[in-house]
Coordinates of C-alpha atoms in Angstrom, one line a residue:
X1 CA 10.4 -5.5 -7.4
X2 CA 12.4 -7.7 -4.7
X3 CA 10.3 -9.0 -1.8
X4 CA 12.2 -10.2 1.0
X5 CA 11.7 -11.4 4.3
X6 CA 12.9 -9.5 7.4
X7 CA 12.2 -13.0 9.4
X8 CA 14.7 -15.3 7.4
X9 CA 15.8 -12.6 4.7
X10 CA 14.6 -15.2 1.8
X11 CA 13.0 -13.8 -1.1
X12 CA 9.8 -13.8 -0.8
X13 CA 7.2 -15.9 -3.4
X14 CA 4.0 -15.0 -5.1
X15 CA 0.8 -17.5 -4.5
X16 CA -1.4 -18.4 -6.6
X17 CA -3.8 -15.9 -4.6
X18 CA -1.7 -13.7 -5.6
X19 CA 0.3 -13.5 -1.9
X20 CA 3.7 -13.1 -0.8
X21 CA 4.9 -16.0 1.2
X22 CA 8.1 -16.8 3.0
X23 CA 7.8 -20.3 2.4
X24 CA 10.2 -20.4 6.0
X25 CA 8.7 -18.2 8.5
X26 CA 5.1 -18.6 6.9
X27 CA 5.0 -14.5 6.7
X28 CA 2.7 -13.3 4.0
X29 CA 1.6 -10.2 2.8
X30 CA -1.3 -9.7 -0.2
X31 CA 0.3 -7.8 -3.6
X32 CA -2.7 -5.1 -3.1
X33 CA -0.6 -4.1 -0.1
X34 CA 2.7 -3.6 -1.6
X35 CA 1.5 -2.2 -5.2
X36 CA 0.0 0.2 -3.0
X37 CA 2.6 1.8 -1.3
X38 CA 4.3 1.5 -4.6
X39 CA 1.9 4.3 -5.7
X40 CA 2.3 6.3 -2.9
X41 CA 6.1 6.2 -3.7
X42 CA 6.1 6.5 -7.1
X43 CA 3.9 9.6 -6.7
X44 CA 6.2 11.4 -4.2
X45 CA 9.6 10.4 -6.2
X46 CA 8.9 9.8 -9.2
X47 CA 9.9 6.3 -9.8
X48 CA 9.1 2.5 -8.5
X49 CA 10.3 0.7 -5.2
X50 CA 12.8 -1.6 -6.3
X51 CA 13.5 -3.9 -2.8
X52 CA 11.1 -4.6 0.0
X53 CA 11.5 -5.9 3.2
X54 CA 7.9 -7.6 4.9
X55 CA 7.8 -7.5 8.6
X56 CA 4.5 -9.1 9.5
X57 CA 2.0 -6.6 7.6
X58 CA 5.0 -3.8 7.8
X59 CA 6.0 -2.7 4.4
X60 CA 9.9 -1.9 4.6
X61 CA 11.2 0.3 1.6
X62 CA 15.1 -0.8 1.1
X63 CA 17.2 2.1 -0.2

């Protein structure tokens, strides 16, 4: 899945705390979050979220 940032629009990198950073705007988000809503998703249509935007603790899905 591609994490992005809605700040800077960079892609987004995973920490060692297992974190998304924007290594730019200092946004993060944890993983727990996003493979979350990727659940929820995947229940309702039947596959994964493929690009995300993170606005502050906002969870964009990108069509």
């Amino acid at each position: 899945m591609k994490v992005t940032c809605d700040g800077c629009g960079c892609d987004m990198k995973i920490t060692s705390s297992f974190r998304y950073l924007c290594p730019d705007c200092r946004n993060e988000i944890e993983m727990a979050h996003i493979q979350e809503t990727n659940a929820k998703y995947r229940d309702e249509h039947k596959k994964n979220i493929e690009w995300t935007k993170i606005k502050g603790n906002e969870i964009i899905i990108v069509k």
